[in-house]
Short mmCIF file of C-alpha atoms in Angstrom, two decimals:
data_model
loop_
_atom_site.label_atom_id
_atom_site.label_comp_id
_atom_site.label_asym_id
_atom_site.label_seq_id
_atom_site.Cartn_x
_atom_site.Cartn_y
_atom_site.Cartn_z
CA MET A 1 50.66 98.87 17.68
CA GLY A 2 47.87 97.01 19.48
CA ASN A 3 46.29 95.86 16.24
CA LYS A 4 49.66 94.87 14.82
CA PHE A 5 50.46 92.87 17.95
CA ILE A 6 47.14 91.03 17.78
CA CYS A 7 47.70 90.12 14.12
CA MET A 8 51.16 88.80 14.85
CA LYS A 9 49.88 86.70 17.74
CA LYS A 10 47.31 85.08 15.46
CA LYS A 11 49.96 84.33 12.89
CA ASP A 12 52.26 82.84 15.51
CA GLY A 13 49.44 80.66 16.84
CA LYS A 14 48.73 79.38 13.36
CA ASP A 15 52.41 78.60 12.83
CA VAL A 16 52.58 76.72 16.12
CA GLY A 17 49.47 74.73 15.17
CA SER A 18 50.89 73.94 11.72
CA LYS A 19 54.22 72.86 13.15
CA SER A 20 52.48 70.63 15.69
CA LYS A 21 50.35 69.11 12.94
CA ARG A 22 53.40 68.54 10.75
CA ARG A 23 55.24 66.87 13.65
CA SER A 24 52.24 64.63 14.25
CA GLN A 25 52.07 63.74 10.56
CA ARG A 26 55.80 63.01 10.48
CA LYS A 27 55.45 60.79 13.56
CA MET A 28 52.53 58.90 12.00
CA ALA A 29 54.46 58.52 8.74
CA ALA A 30 57.49 57.23 10.65
CA GLU A 31 55.35 54.72 12.55
CA GLU A 32 53.70 53.62 9.29
CA GLU A 33 57.11 53.24 7.66
CA LEU A 34 58.33 51.15 10.62
CA LEU A 35 55.28 48.88 10.35
CA HIS A 36 55.86 48.45 6.63
CA ARG A 37 59.53 47.63 7.20
CA GLN A 38 58.56 45.02 9.80
CA ALA A 39 55.90 43.62 7.49
CA LEU A 40 58.31 43.46 4.57
CA SER A 41 60.83 41.65 6.79
CA MET A 42 58.12 39.17 7.80
CA ALA A 43 57.10 38.69 4.18
CA LEU A 44 60.71 38.03 3.16
CA ASN A 45 61.11 35.52 5.99
CA GLN A 46 57.93 33.76 4.88
CA HIS A 47 59.21 33.77 1.30
CA GLN A 48 62.48 32.12 2.37
CA LEU A 49 60.60 29.53 4.45
CA LEU A 50 58.31 28.66 1.57
CA GLN A 51 61.22 28.25 -0.84
CA ARG A 52 62.73 25.64 1.47
CA PHE A 53 59.73 23.34 1.10
CA ASP A 54 58.70 22.25 -2.40
CA GLY A 55 58.47 25.79 -3.74
CA SER A 56 54.85 26.53 -2.85
CA MET A 57 54.51 24.76 0.50
CA SER A 58 55.17 26.15 3.94
CA ARG A 59 56.70 24.32 6.87
CA ARG A 60 55.28 20.89 7.57
CA ILE A 61 57.13 19.92 10.72
CA GLY A 62 55.36 18.50 13.75
CA SER A 63 57.41 17.61 16.77
CA THR A 64 56.26 19.14 20.01
CA SER A 65 52.88 18.17 21.46
CA ALA A 66 50.32 19.52 23.88
CA ARG A 67 47.50 18.08 25.94
CA PHE A 68 44.14 19.54 25.14
CA GLY A 69 40.71 18.59 26.44
CA SER A 70 38.34 17.06 23.88
CA THR A 71 34.83 18.28 23.12
CA SER A 72 32.45 16.98 20.49
CA SER A 73 29.91 19.80 20.34
CA ARG A 74 28.70 20.44 16.82
CA ARG A 75 27.87 24.12 17.42
CA VAL A 76 30.40 25.97 19.53
CA THR A 77 31.12 29.63 20.24
CA VAL A 78 34.74 30.37 21.14
CA SER A 79 35.75 33.60 22.84
CA ASP A 80 38.36 32.63 25.45
CA PRO A 81 42.02 32.34 24.36
CA PHE A 82 43.51 28.90 23.93
CA SER A 83 45.42 27.81 27.01
CA ASN A 84 47.63 24.95 28.22
CA GLY A 85 49.61 25.11 24.99
CA LYS A 86 52.63 23.47 26.59
CA GLN A 87 50.99 20.20 27.63
CA VAL A 88 50.73 17.11 25.47
CA PRO A 89 47.32 15.95 24.13
CA GLU A 90 46.84 12.22 24.25
CA PHE A 91 44.36 12.31 21.36
CA ILE A 92 47.00 13.55 18.89
CA GLU A 93 48.81 10.23 19.09
CA ASN A 94 45.66 8.37 18.08
CA LEU A 95 44.56 10.61 15.22
CA ASN A 96 44.38 8.90 11.85
CA THR A 97 44.76 12.24 10.06
CA LYS A 98 47.42 14.66 11.24
CA LYS A 99 48.05 16.59 8.03
CA VAL A 100 46.13 19.87 7.86
CA VAL A 101 46.21 21.59 4.46
CA LEU A 102 45.62 25.33 4.79
CA VAL A 103 44.10 26.96 1.69
CA HIS A 104 44.13 30.76 1.59
CA GLY A 105 41.42 33.05 0.27
CA ALA A 106 41.43 35.29 -2.79
CA GLY A 107 44.34 37.75 -2.79
CA PHE A 108 46.11 36.05 0.11
CA GLY A 109 48.86 33.42 0.06
CA ALA A 110 50.44 30.74 2.23
CA TRP A 111 52.05 33.58 4.21
CA CYS A 112 48.75 34.46 5.93
CA TRP A 113 48.80 31.21 7.94
CA TYR A 114 52.10 31.85 9.72
CA LYS A 115 50.52 32.02 13.20
CA SER A 116 48.34 28.95 12.60
CA ILE A 117 51.29 26.95 11.29
CA ALA A 118 53.29 27.61 14.48
CA LEU A 119 50.35 26.77 16.77
CA LEU A 120 49.42 23.57 14.94
CA GLU A 121 53.03 22.39 14.86
CA GLU A 122 53.34 22.92 18.62
CA VAL A 123 50.69 20.26 19.28
CA GLY A 124 52.12 17.73 16.84
CA LEU A 125 49.90 18.25 13.80
CA LEU A 126 51.42 18.63 10.33
CA PRO A 127 50.23 21.91 8.77
CA ILE A 128 50.80 22.43 5.06
CA ALA A 129 50.11 25.89 3.57
CA LEU A 130 49.87 26.12 -0.20
CA ASP A 131 50.08 29.05 -2.60
CA LEU A 132 47.33 28.75 -5.17
CA MET A 133 48.09 29.82 -8.73
CA GLY A 134 49.04 33.49 -8.99
CA SER A 135 49.13 33.87 -5.19
CA GLY A 136 51.85 34.33 -2.60
CA ILE A 137 55.21 33.57 -4.22
CA ASP A 138 53.74 31.73 -7.21
CA GLN A 139 55.01 33.58 -10.28
CA THR A 140 51.88 33.19 -12.43
CA ASN A 141 50.27 36.44 -13.57
CA PRO A 142 46.83 36.59 -11.86
CA ASN A 143 45.39 38.15 -15.02
CA SER A 144 46.16 34.96 -16.94
CA ILE A 145 44.12 32.69 -14.62
CA THR A 146 40.67 32.13 -16.10
CA THR A 147 39.33 28.95 -14.46
CA LEU A 148 39.01 27.44 -10.99
CA ALA A 149 40.87 24.36 -12.24
CA ASP A 150 43.89 26.55 -13.06
CA TYR A 151 43.67 28.53 -9.84
CA ALA A 152 43.37 25.44 -7.59
CA LYS A 153 45.97 23.39 -9.49
CA PRO A 154 48.59 23.41 -6.67
CA LEU A 155 45.99 21.96 -4.28
CA ILE A 156 44.77 19.36 -6.78
CA ASP A 157 48.35 18.37 -7.63
CA TYR A 158 49.13 17.92 -3.94
CA LEU A 159 46.11 15.65 -3.45
CA HIS A 160 46.87 13.74 -6.64
CA ASN A 161 50.39 12.95 -5.37
CA LEU A 162 49.17 11.94 -1.92
CA PRO A 163 49.45 8.15 -1.35
CA GLU A 164 46.15 6.32 -1.73
CA ASN A 165 46.06 5.26 1.93
CA GLU A 166 46.56 8.82 3.26
CA GLN A 167 43.99 11.47 4.07
CA VAL A 168 44.21 15.16 5.00
CA ILE A 169 42.04 17.77 6.65
CA LEU A 170 41.36 20.73 4.35
CA VAL A 171 40.83 24.26 5.69
CA GLY A 172 39.59 26.82 3.17
CA HIS A 173 39.45 30.52 4.05
CA SER A 174 37.01 32.90 2.31
CA CYS A 175 37.03 32.19 -1.45
CA GLY A 176 39.34 29.28 -0.65
CA GLY A 177 36.07 27.55 0.19
CA ALA A 178 35.44 27.17 -3.53
CA SER A 179 38.89 25.64 -3.98
CA ILE A 180 38.31 22.99 -1.30
CA SER A 181 34.81 22.31 -2.68
CA TYR A 182 36.43 21.64 -6.04
CA ALA A 183 39.00 19.41 -4.32
CA LEU A 184 36.21 17.46 -2.60
CA GLU A 185 34.69 16.78 -6.00
CA CYS A 186 38.03 15.63 -7.43
CA TYR A 187 39.47 13.60 -4.53
CA PRO A 188 36.77 12.91 -1.91
CA LYS A 189 38.48 9.78 -0.57
CA LYS A 190 41.70 11.64 0.22
CA ILE A 191 39.97 14.24 2.40
CA SER A 192 38.82 13.21 5.88
CA LYS A 193 37.23 16.56 6.76
CA ALA A 194 36.74 19.90 4.99
CA ILE A 195 36.60 23.04 7.12
CA PHE A 196 35.17 26.25 5.65
CA LEU A 197 36.61 29.24 7.50
CA CYS A 198 34.14 32.09 6.83
CA GLY A 199 34.30 30.47 3.42
CA THR A 200 32.31 30.34 0.19
CA MET A 201 30.58 27.04 0.85
CA VAL A 202 28.61 27.03 -2.40
CA ALA A 203 26.10 24.46 -3.60
CA ASP A 204 26.02 22.76 -7.00
CA GLY A 205 25.61 25.31 -9.81
CA GLN A 206 26.62 28.32 -7.70
CA LYS A 207 29.48 30.74 -8.27
CA PRO A 208 31.72 31.89 -5.41
CA PHE A 209 30.70 35.44 -6.36
CA ASP A 210 27.08 34.57 -5.56
CA VAL A 211 27.98 34.43 -1.87
CA PHE A 212 28.96 38.11 -1.95
CA ALA A 213 26.12 39.20 -4.26
CA GLU A 214 23.97 40.60 -1.44
CA GLU A 215 26.68 43.10 -0.58
CA LEU A 216 28.28 43.66 -4.01
CA GLY A 217 25.18 43.47 -6.21
CA SER A 218 24.75 41.50 -9.42
CA VAL A 219 27.70 40.46 -11.59
CA GLU A 220 26.57 42.90 -14.28
CA SER A 221 26.37 45.94 -11.97
CA PHE A 222 29.63 44.98 -10.27
CA MET A 223 31.43 44.80 -13.63
CA GLN A 224 30.03 48.15 -14.71
CA GLU A 225 30.46 50.13 -11.50
CA SER A 226 33.47 48.73 -9.68
CA GLN A 227 36.59 50.89 -9.62
CA LEU A 228 38.70 47.95 -8.44
CA LEU A 229 38.85 46.01 -11.68
CA MET A 230 42.04 45.38 -13.66
CA TYR A 231 42.17 44.77 -17.40
CA GLY A 232 45.07 42.46 -18.19
CA ASN A 233 44.02 42.14 -21.83
CA GLY A 234 43.27 45.82 -22.38
CA LYS A 235 40.27 48.04 -21.68
CA ASP A 236 38.45 46.77 -24.79
CA ASN A 237 38.28 43.27 -23.27
CA PRO A 238 36.53 42.00 -20.12
CA PRO A 239 38.27 42.62 -16.76
CA THR A 240 40.63 39.89 -15.61
CA SER A 241 41.23 40.62 -11.92
CA LEU A 242 40.51 43.02 -9.07
CA MET A 243 42.60 44.59 -6.34
CA LEU A 244 41.31 46.22 -3.17
CA GLU A 245 42.76 49.55 -2.08
CA LYS A 246 44.66 49.59 1.19
CA GLN A 247 41.92 51.32 3.17
CA GLN A 248 39.30 48.98 1.76
CA MET A 249 41.41 46.01 2.86
CA LYS A 250 41.52 47.30 6.42
CA GLY A 251 37.82 48.11 6.54
CA LEU A 252 36.57 44.87 5.00
CA TYR A 253 39.09 42.25 6.09
CA PHE A 254 41.06 43.50 9.08
CA ASN A 255 38.70 45.51 11.31
CA GLN A 256 39.87 43.50 14.36
CA SER A 257 43.41 42.52 13.26
CA PRO A 258 46.72 43.80 14.70
CA ASP A 259 48.46 46.62 12.81
CA LYS A 260 51.53 44.50 12.06
CA ASP A 261 49.42 41.86 10.34
CA ILE A 262 47.58 44.52 8.35
CA ALA A 263 50.93 45.92 7.24
CA LEU A 264 52.06 42.42 6.28
CA ALA A 265 48.92 41.94 4.20
CA ARG A 266 49.37 45.28 2.45
CA VAL A 267 52.79 44.32 1.12
CA SER A 268 51.86 40.69 0.39
CA MET A 269 48.36 40.60 -1.10
CA ARG A 270 48.05 40.22 -4.87
CA PRO A 271 45.28 40.85 -7.42
CA ILE A 272 42.33 38.44 -7.33
CA PRO A 273 41.70 36.53 -10.60
CA LEU A 274 38.08 37.08 -11.63
CA GLY A 275 37.59 33.89 -13.65
CA PRO A 276 37.62 31.44 -10.71
CA ILE A 277 35.14 33.43 -8.59
CA MET A 278 32.76 33.88 -11.54
CA GLU A 279 32.71 30.16 -12.41
CA LYS A 280 29.77 27.89 -11.54
CA LEU A 281 30.83 24.79 -9.63
CA SER A 282 29.62 21.35 -10.62
CA LEU A 283 29.31 19.35 -7.39
CA SER A 284 27.89 15.83 -7.30
CA PRO A 285 26.14 13.99 -4.43
CA GLU A 286 28.53 11.05 -4.89
CA ASN A 287 31.72 13.08 -4.36
CA TYR A 288 31.15 16.47 -2.75
CA GLY A 289 27.92 15.31 -1.18
CA SER A 290 29.59 12.38 0.61
CA SER A 291 32.18 14.57 2.35
CA ARG A 292 32.33 15.66 5.99
CA ARG A 293 32.05 19.44 6.03
CA PHE A 294 32.39 21.86 8.95
CA TYR A 295 31.89 25.61 9.03
CA ILE A 296 33.57 28.26 11.21
CA GLN A 297 31.69 31.55 11.43
CA THR A 298 33.39 34.88 12.21
CA LEU A 299 31.07 37.17 14.16
CA GLU A 300 32.70 40.59 13.52
CA ASP A 301 33.16 39.96 9.80
CA LEU A 302 32.55 42.94 7.49
CA ALA A 303 33.53 41.16 4.25
CA LEU A 304 31.19 38.16 4.65
CA SER A 305 28.61 39.17 7.22
CA PRO A 306 27.45 36.76 9.95
CA ASP A 307 23.98 36.83 8.36
CA VAL A 308 25.38 35.67 5.02
CA GLN A 309 27.44 32.98 6.74
CA GLU A 310 24.36 31.80 8.61
CA LYS A 311 22.47 31.64 5.32
CA LEU A 312 25.23 29.48 3.78
CA VAL A 313 25.00 27.08 6.71
CA ARG A 314 21.22 26.96 6.52
CA GLU A 315 21.04 26.34 2.78
CA ASN A 316 23.92 23.86 2.58
CA PRO A 317 24.09 22.30 6.07
CA PRO A 318 27.51 21.03 7.23
CA GLU A 319 28.10 18.40 9.89
CA GLY A 320 29.15 20.97 12.46
CA VAL A 321 29.16 24.74 12.95
CA PHE A 322 31.58 26.70 15.15
CA LYS A 323 31.69 30.43 15.89
CA ILE A 324 34.50 32.81 16.84
CA LYS A 325 33.50 35.90 18.80
CA GLY A 326 35.42 39.10 18.12
CA SER A 327 36.90 37.88 14.84
CA ASP A 328 37.01 39.78 11.58
CA HIS A 329 37.31 38.09 8.17
CA CYS A 330 40.84 36.94 9.03
CA PRO A 331 40.78 35.00 12.32
CA PHE A 332 44.30 33.68 11.64
CA PHE A 333 45.34 37.29 12.43
CA SER A 334 42.65 38.56 14.81
CA LYS A 335 41.89 35.39 16.83
CA PRO A 336 44.62 32.81 16.08
CA GLN A 337 44.31 31.04 19.44
CA SER A 338 40.55 30.63 19.13
CA LEU A 339 40.89 29.37 15.56
CA HIS A 340 43.57 26.94 16.70
CA LYS A 341 41.32 25.59 19.43
CA ILE A 342 38.47 24.96 16.98
CA LEU A 343 40.73 23.24 14.45
CA LEU A 344 41.90 20.90 17.21
CA GLU A 345 38.32 20.18 18.25
CA ILE A 346 37.30 19.32 14.70
CA ALA A 347 40.41 17.19 14.18
CA GLN A 348 39.43 14.94 17.10
CA ILE A 349 35.77 14.46 16.10
CA PRO A 350 35.49 10.71 15.26
#
């Protein structure tokens, strides 16, 4: 009887442990499902907002203003949250350029700027977020995009249609740095400042992929070994795009970002066309070289390490360098207030 009792006790303990584990798993699954529902709702709201404004553009309203102290430091580290958001800055009224065009990185879309759009609008600037080709709500198949010219066409079209006497500030995140570099080459006189946000600030003759080569290896080894590649034209042809797995997204891009924003990204990110990031840029001293460039470094970045960002700045020096402490690769999620503060500081540099 004693042995039988002991055996039954062990079995009961195991059952209790299993039930507790199952309850914990169910709770985690329920929380994950709630996050995904919230993210999907946010994505749908962003989709509806974008459809209201020229198809691929987000809100571009600027009404309320705020006072904000001016600094002109060319190398700044930001760690404190932005404050005094309700006061009105006098400098906004005197700015020649109030339009800020937000250009997302590879796999993202205009949706990723939703926090930045709200913050910039509050101080009276005019943020404009674009979906590049095959991104966000643009219906183009990413596997069909083979050149940077195709990928950046919405940005180039916007600049082309801008009146000759108007200028904008460009902000390019991650691989969006290549898109704004291309734009600087095409329309340098329509761009007052170009801001590379942990971006691929390449030099003439470089590919955006080269920036990540230290961590990903050569193009050849990446093409042979990567499990992330997609073959839109069949396995017998070269790969056409890549897509990160959900856990890889969190580890590389969102190591400091809120869970709700990670969930939003998981339901909104799309495959990354390979052609544009494998293309060498042709950048001239007369166009790209005459532009005013600024760089924002992210100091907790696991996708584009601070060392790589520092190397980009050293090899292709911009006019000013700013740093965000505690930010991962997506400061518009992890440190939106700090990013907002820096954008305002750059906007007011004469």
